[in-house]
PDB file of C-alpha atoms in Angstrom:
ATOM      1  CA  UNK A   1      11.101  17.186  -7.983  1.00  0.00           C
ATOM      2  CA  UNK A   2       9.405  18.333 -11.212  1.00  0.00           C
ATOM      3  CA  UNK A   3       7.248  15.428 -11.596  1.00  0.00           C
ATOM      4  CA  UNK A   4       5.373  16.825  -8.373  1.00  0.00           C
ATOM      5  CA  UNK A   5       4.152  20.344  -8.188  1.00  0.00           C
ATOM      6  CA  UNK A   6       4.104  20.464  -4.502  1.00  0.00           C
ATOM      7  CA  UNK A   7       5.720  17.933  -2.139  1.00  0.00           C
ATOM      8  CA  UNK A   8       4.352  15.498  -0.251  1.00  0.00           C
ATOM      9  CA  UNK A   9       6.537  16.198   2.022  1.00  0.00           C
ATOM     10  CA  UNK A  10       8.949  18.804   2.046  1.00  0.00           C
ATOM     11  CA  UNK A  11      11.449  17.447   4.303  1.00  0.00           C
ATOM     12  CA  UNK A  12      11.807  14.207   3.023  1.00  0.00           C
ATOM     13  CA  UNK A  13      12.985  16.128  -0.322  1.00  0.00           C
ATOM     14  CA  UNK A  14      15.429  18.227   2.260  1.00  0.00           C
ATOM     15  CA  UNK A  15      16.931  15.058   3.226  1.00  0.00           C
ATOM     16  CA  UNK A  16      17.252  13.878  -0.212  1.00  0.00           C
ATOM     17  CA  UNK A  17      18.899  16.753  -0.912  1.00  0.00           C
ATOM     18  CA  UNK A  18      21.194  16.037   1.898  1.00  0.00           C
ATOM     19  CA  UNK A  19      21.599  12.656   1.445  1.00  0.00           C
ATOM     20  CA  UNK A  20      20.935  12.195   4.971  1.00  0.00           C
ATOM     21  CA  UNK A  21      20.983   8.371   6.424  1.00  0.00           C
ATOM     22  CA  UNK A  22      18.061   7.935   9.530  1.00  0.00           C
ATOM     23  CA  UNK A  23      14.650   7.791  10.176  1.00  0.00           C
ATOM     24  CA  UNK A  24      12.062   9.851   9.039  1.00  0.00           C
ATOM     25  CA  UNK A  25       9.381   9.581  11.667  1.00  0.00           C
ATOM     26  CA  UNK A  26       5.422  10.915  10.862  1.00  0.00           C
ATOM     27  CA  UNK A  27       1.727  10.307  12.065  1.00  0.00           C
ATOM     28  CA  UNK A  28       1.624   7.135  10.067  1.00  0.00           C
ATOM     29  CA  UNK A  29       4.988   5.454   9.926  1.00  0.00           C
ATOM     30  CA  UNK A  30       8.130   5.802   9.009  1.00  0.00           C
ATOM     31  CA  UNK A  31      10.685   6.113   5.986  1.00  0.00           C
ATOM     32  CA  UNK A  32      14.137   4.669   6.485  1.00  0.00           C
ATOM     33  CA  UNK A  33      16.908   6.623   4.564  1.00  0.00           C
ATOM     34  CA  UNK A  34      20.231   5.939   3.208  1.00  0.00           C
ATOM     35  CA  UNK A  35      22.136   8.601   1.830  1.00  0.00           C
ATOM     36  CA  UNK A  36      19.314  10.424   0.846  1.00  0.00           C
ATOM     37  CA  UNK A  37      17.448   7.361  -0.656  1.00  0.00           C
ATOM     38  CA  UNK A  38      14.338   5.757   0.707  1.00  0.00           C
ATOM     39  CA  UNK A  39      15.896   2.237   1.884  1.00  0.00           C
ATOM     40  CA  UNK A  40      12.266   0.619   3.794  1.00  0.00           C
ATOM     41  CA  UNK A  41       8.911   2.016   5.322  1.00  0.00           C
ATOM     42  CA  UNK A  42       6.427   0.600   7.622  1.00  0.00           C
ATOM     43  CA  UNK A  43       3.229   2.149   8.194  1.00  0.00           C
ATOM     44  CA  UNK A  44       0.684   0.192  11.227  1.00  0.00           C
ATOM     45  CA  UNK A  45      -1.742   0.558   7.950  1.00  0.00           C
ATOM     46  CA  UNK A  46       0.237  -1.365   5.923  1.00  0.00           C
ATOM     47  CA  UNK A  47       1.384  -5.712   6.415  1.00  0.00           C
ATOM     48  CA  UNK A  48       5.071  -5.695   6.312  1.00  0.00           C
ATOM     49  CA  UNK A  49       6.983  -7.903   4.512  1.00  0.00           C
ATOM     50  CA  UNK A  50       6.923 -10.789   6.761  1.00  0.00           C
ATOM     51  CA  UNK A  51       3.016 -11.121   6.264  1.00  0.00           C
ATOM     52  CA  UNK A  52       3.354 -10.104   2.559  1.00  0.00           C
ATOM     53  CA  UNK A  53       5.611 -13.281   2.496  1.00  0.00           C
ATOM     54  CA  UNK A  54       4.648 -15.668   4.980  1.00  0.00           C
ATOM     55  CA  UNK A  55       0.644 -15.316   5.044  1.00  0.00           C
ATOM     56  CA  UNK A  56       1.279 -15.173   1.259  1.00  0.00           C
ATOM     57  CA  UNK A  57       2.750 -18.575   1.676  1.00  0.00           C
ATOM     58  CA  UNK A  58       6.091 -18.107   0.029  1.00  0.00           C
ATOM     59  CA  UNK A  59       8.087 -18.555   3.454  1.00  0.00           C
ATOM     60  CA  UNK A  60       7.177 -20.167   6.657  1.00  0.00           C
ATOM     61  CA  UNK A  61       6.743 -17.949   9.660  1.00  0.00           C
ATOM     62  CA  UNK A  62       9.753 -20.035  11.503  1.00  0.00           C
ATOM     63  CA  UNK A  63      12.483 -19.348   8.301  1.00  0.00           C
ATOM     64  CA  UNK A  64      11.101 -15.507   8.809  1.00  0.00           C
ATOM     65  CA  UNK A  65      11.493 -16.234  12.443  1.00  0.00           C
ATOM     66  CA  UNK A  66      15.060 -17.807  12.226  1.00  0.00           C
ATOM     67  CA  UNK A  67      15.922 -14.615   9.320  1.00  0.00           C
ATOM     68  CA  UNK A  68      15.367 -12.215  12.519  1.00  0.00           C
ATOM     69  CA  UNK A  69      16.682 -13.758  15.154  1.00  0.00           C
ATOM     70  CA  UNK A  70      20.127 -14.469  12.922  1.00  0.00           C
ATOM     71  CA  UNK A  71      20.416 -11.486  11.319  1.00  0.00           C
ATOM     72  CA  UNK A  72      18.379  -8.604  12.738  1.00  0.00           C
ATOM     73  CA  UNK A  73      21.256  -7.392  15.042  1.00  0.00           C
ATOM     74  CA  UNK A  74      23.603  -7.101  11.982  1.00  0.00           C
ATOM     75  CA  UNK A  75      20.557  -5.215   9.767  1.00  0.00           C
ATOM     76  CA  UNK A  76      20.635  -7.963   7.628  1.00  0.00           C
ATOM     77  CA  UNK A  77      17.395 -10.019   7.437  1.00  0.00           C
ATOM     78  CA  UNK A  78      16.812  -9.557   3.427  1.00  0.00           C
ATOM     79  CA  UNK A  79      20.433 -10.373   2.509  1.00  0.00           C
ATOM     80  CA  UNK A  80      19.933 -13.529   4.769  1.00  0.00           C
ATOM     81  CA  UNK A  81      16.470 -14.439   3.367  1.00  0.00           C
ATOM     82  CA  UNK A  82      18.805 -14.830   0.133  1.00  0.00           C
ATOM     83  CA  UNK A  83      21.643 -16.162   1.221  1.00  0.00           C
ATOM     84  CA  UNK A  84      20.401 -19.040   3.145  1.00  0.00           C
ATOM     85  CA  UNK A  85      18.375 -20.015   0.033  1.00  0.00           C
ATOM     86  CA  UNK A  86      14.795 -19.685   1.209  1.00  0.00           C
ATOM     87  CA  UNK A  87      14.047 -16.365  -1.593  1.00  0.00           C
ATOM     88  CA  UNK A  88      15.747 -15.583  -5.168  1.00  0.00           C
ATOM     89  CA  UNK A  89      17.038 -12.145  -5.105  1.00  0.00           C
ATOM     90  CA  UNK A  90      14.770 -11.157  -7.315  1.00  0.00           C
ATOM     91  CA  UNK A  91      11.215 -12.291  -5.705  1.00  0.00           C
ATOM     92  CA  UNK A  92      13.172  -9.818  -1.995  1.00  0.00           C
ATOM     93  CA  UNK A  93      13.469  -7.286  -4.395  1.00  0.00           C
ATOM     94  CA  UNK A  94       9.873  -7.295  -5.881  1.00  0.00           C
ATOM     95  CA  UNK A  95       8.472  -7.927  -2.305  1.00  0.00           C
ATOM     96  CA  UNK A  96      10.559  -5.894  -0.157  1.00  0.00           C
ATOM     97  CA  UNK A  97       9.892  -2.446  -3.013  1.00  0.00           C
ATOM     98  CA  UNK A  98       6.155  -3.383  -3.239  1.00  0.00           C
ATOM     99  CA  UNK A  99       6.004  -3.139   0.834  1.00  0.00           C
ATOM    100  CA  UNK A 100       7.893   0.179   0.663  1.00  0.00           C
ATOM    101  CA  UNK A 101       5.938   1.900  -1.671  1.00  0.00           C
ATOM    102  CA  UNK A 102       2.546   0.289  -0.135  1.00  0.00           C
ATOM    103  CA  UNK A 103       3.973   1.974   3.512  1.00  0.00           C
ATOM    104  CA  UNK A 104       5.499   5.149   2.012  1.00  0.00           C
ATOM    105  CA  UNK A 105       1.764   5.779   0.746  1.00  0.00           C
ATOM    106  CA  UNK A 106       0.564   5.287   4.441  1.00  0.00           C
ATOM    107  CA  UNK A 107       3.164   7.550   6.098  1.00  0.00           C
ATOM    108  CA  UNK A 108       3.268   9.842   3.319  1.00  0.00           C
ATOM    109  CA  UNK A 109      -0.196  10.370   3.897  1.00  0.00           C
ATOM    110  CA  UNK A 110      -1.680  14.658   5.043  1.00  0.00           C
ATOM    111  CA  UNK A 111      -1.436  14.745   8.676  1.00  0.00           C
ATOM    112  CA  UNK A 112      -1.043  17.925  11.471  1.00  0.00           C
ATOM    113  CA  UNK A 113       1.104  16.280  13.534  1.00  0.00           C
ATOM    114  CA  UNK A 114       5.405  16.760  13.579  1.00  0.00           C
ATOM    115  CA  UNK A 115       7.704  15.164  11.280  1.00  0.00           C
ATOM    116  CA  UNK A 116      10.716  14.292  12.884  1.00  0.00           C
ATOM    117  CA  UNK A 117      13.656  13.201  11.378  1.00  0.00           C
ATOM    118  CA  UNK A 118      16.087  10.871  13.761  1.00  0.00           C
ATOM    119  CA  UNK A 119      19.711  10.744  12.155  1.00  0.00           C
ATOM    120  CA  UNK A 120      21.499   8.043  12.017  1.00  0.00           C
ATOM    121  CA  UNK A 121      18.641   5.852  12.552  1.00  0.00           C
ATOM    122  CA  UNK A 122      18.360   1.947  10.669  1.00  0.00           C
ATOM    123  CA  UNK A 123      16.157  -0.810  10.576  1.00  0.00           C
ATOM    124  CA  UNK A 124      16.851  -4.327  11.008  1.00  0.00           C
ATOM    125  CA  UNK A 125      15.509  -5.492   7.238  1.00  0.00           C
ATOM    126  CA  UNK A 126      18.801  -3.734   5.783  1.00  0.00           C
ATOM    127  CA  UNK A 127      18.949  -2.600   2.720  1.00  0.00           C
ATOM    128  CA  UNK A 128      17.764  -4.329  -0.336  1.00  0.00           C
ATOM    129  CA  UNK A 129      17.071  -1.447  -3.476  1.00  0.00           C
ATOM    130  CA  UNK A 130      17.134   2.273  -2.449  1.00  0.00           C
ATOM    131  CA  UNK A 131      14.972   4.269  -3.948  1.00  0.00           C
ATOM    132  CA  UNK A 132      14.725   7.916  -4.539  1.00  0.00           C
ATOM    133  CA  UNK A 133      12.835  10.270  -2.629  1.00  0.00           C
ATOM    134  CA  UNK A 134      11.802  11.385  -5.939  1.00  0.00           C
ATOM    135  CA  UNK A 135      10.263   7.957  -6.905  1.00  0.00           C
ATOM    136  CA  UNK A 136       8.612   7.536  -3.759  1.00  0.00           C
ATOM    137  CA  UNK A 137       6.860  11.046  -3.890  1.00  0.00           C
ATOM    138  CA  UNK A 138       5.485  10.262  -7.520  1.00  0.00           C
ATOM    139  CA  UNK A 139       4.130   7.234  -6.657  1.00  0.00           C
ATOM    140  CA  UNK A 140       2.152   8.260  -3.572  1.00  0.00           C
ATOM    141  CA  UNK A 141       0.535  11.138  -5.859  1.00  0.00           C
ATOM    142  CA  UNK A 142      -0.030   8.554  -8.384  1.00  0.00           C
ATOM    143  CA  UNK A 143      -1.902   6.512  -5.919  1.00  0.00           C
ATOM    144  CA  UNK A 144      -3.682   8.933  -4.156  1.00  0.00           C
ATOM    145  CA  UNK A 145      -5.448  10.256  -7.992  1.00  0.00           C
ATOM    146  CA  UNK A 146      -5.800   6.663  -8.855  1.00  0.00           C
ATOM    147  CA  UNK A 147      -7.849   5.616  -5.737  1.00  0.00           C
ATOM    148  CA  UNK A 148      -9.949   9.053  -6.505  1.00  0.00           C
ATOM    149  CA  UNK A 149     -10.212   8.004 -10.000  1.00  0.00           C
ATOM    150  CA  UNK A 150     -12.219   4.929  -9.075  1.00  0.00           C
ATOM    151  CA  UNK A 151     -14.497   6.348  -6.360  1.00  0.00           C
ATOM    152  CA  UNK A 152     -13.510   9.419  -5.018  1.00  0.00           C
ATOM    153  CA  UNK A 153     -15.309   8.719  -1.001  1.00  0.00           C
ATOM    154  CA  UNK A 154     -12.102   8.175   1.101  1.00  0.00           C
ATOM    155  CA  UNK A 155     -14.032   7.299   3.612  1.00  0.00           C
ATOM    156  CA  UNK A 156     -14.527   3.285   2.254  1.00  0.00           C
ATOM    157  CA  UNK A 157     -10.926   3.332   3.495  1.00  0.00           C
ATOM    158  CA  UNK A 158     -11.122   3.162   6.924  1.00  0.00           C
ATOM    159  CA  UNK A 159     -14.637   1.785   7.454  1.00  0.00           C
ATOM    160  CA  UNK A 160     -15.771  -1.417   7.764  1.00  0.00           C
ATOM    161  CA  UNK A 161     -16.149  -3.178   4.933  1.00  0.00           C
ATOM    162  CA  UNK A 162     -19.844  -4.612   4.425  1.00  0.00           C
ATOM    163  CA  UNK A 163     -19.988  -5.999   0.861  1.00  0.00           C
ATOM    164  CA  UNK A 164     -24.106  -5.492  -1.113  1.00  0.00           C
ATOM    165  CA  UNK A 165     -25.932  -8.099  -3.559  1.00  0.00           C
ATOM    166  CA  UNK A 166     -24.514  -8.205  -7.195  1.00  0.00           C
ATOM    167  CA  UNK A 167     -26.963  -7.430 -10.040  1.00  0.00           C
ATOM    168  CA  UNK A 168     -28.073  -9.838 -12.009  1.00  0.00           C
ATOM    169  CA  UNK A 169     -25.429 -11.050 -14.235  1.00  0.00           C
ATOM    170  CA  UNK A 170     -22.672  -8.749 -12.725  1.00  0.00           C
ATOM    171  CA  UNK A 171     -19.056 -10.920 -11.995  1.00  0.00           C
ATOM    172  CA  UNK A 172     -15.813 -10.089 -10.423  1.00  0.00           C
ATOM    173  CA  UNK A 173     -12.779 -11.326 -10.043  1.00  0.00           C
ATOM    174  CA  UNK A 174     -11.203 -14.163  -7.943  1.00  0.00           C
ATOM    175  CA  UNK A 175      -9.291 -11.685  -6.109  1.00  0.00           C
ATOM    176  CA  UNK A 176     -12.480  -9.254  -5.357  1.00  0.00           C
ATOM    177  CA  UNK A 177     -14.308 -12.665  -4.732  1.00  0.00           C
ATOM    178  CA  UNK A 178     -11.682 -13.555  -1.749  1.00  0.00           C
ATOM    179  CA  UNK A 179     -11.906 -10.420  -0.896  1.00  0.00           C
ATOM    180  CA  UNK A 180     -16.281  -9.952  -0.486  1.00  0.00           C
ATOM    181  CA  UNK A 181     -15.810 -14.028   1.173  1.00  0.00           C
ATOM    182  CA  UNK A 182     -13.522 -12.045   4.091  1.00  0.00           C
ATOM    183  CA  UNK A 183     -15.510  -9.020   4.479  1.00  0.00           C
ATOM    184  CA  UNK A 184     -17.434  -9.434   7.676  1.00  0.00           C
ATOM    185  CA  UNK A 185     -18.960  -6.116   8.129  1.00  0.00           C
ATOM    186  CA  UNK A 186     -16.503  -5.591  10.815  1.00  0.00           C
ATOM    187  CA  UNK A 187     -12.513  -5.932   9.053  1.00  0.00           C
ATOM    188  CA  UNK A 188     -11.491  -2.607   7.470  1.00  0.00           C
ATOM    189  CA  UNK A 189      -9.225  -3.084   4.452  1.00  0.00           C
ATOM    190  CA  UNK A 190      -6.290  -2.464   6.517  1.00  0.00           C
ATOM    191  CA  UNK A 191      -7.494  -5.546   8.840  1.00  0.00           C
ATOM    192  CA  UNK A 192      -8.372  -7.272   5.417  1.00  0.00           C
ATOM    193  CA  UNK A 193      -5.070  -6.775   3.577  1.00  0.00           C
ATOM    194  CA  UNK A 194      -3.218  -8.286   6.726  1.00  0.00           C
ATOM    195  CA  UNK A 195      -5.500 -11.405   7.063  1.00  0.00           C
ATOM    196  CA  UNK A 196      -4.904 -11.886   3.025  1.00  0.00           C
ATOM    197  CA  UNK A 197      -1.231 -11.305   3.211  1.00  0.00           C
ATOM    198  CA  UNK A 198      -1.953  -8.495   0.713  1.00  0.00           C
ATOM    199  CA  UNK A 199      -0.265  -4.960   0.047  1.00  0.00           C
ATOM    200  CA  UNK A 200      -3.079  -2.575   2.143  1.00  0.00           C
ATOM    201  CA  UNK A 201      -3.050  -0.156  -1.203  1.00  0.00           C
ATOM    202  CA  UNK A 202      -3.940  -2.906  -3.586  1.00  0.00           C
ATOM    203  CA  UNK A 203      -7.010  -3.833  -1.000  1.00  0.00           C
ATOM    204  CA  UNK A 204      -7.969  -0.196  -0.689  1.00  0.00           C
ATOM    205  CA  UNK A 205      -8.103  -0.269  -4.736  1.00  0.00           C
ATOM    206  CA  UNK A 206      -9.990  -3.633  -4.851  1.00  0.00           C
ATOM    207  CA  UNK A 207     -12.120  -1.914  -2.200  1.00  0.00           C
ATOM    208  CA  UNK A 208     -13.394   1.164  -4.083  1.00  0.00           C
ATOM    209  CA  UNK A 209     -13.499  -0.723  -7.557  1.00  0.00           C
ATOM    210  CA  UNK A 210     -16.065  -2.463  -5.554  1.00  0.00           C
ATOM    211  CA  UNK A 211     -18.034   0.591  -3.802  1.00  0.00           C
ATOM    212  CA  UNK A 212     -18.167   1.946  -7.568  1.00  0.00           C
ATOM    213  CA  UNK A 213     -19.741  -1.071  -8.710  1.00  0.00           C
ATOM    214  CA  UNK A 214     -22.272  -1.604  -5.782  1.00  0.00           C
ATOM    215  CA  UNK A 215     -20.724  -4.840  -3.949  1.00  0.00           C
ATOM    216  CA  UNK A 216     -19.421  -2.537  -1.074  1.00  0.00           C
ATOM    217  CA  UNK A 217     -21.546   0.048   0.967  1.00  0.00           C
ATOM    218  CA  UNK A 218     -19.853   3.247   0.518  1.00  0.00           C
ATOM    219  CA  UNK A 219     -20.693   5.440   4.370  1.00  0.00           C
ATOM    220  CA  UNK A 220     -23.603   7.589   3.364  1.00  0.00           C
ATOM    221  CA  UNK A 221     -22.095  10.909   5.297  1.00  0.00           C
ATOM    222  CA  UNK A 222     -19.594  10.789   2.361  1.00  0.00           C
ATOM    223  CA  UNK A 223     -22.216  11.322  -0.215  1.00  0.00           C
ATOM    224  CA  UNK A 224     -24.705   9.203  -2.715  1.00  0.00           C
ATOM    225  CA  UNK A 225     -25.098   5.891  -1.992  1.00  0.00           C
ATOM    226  CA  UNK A 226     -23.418   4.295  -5.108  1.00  0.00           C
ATOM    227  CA  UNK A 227     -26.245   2.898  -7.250  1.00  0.00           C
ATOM    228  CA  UNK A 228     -26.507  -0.937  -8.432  1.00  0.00           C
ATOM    229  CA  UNK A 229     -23.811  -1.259 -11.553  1.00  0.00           C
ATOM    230  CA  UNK A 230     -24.294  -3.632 -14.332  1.00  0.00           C
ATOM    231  CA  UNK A 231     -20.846  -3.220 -15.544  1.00  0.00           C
ATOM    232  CA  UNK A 232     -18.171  -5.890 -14.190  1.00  0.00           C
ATOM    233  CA  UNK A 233     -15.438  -5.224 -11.884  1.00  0.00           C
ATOM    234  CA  UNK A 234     -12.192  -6.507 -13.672  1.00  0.00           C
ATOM    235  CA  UNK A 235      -9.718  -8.561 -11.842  1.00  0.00           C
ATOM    236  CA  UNK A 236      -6.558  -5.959 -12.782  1.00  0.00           C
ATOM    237  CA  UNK A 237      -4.164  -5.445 -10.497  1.00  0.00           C
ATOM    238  CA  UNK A 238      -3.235  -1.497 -11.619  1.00  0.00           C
ATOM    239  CA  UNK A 239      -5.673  -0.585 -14.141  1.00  0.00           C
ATOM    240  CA  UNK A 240      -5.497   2.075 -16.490  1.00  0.00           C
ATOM    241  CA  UNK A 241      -6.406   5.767 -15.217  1.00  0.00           C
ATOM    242  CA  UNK A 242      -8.006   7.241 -18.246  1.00  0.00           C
ATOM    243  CA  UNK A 243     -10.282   3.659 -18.506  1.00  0.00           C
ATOM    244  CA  UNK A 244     -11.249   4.241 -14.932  1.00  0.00           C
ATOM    245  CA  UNK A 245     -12.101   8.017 -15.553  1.00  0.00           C
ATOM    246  CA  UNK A 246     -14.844   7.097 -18.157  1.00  0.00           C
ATOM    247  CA  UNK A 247     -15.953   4.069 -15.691  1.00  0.00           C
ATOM    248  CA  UNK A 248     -16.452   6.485 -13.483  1.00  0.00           C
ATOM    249  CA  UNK A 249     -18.634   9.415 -15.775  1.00  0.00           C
ATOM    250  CA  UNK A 250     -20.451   6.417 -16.174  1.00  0.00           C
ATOM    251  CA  UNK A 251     -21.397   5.429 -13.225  1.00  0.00           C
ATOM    252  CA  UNK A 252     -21.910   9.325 -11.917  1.00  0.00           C
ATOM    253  CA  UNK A 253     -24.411   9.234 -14.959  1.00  0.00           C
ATOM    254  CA  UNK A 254     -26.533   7.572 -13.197  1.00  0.00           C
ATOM    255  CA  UNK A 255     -26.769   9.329  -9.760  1.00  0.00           C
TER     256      UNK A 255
END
């Protein structure tokens, strides 16, 4: 675990070390193991991959529905999702890792209440592409400095979101655009990445791209208001961290 100074969590690198199979149980989800490698997560913060794929519109609900009901018992949904011909291979794999890293960021997250660890444990998606503990543990850090990077008030991730006037001239993406249309002053991002069909880490980035450019009320116990930004919020899905560093100086410039 060189790659991370200290641990997110300590004993999910134990039971890597192990190569324990079961459930790793915390605050805000869970991390399904298989021999030591991180096999699904779900977090209640995070869609799972049936809205990820059905509200996305790649499956109807009823062939997700039918997937369950056919192969749940047998912890086979994703092989049967394949199988029966209603995904490629590939588009499980690239949905079904994208949901596990967005949840493993969730449950992953600080908390001060008990980890438990339930051996032995499986889930009913099966097992598409493990992943190391080590993988998973770099990416949450990644996340977590990334999100900073672009506005560091956490607390635009839990509030409601209630989206401000643009400046004149300033433009965002079609993404951000669906995004401001659905923000009601009452959904949180969590509430908004479910009714998009979107990963909830994506919409938390979307979310603070837009606090740091003035479209999204950032709570005022968390600090400055952010001020009106000229600068345009681009429609990238992972932008670069260094680019978002001086976007930031920028904007902190001007408080």
């Amino acid at each position: 675990m060189s790659a991370v100074a200290t641990p997110v969590s300590p004993m999910l690198v134990r039971l890597a070390a192990e190569k324990a199979t079961g459930a790793l149980l915390r605050d805000h989800g869970t991390l399904y193991l298989v021999d030591g490698r991180v096999v699904h997560a779900e977090s209640p913060a995070s869609p799972g991959v049936d809205v990820l794929l059905t509200t996305g519109g790649r499956l109807p609900r009823e062939g997700w529905d039918e997937a369950v009901d056919r192969a749940g018992a047998h912890r086979a949904v994703g092989r049967f999702l394949v199988d029966s011909g209603r995904l490629h291979n590939g588009e499980l794999e690239i949905c079904h890792l994208g949901a596990v890293f967005d949840a493993a960021f969730f449950a992953l997250s600080p908390t001060s209440g008990p980890t438990r660890f339930r051996y032995g444990v499986g889930h009913w998606f099966g097992t598409v592409r493990p992943v190391s503990a080590e993988a998973v543990e770099r990416e949450t850090v990644r996340r977590r400095e990334l999100l900073d990077a672009v506005w560091p008030y956490a607390a635009v991730d839990t509030a409601p979101v209630v989206p401000r006037p643009a400046a004149p001239g300033q433009t965002v993406g079609a993404r951000q655009r669906a995004l401001l249309a659905a923000a009601d002053g009452e959904r949180t991002p969590a509430e908004l990445a479910r009714l998009l069909g979107r990963p909830a880490f994506h919409t938390l980035l979307d979310v603070r791209r837009l606090a740091a450019a003035g479209l999204v009320e950032t709570p005022l116990d968390t600090g400055p208001e952010p001020p009106p930004a000229l600068l345009p919020v681009l429609p990238v899905a992972d932008p670069d961290i260094a680019l978002l560093r001086r976007l930031r100086d920028a904007l902190e410039a001007h408080l």
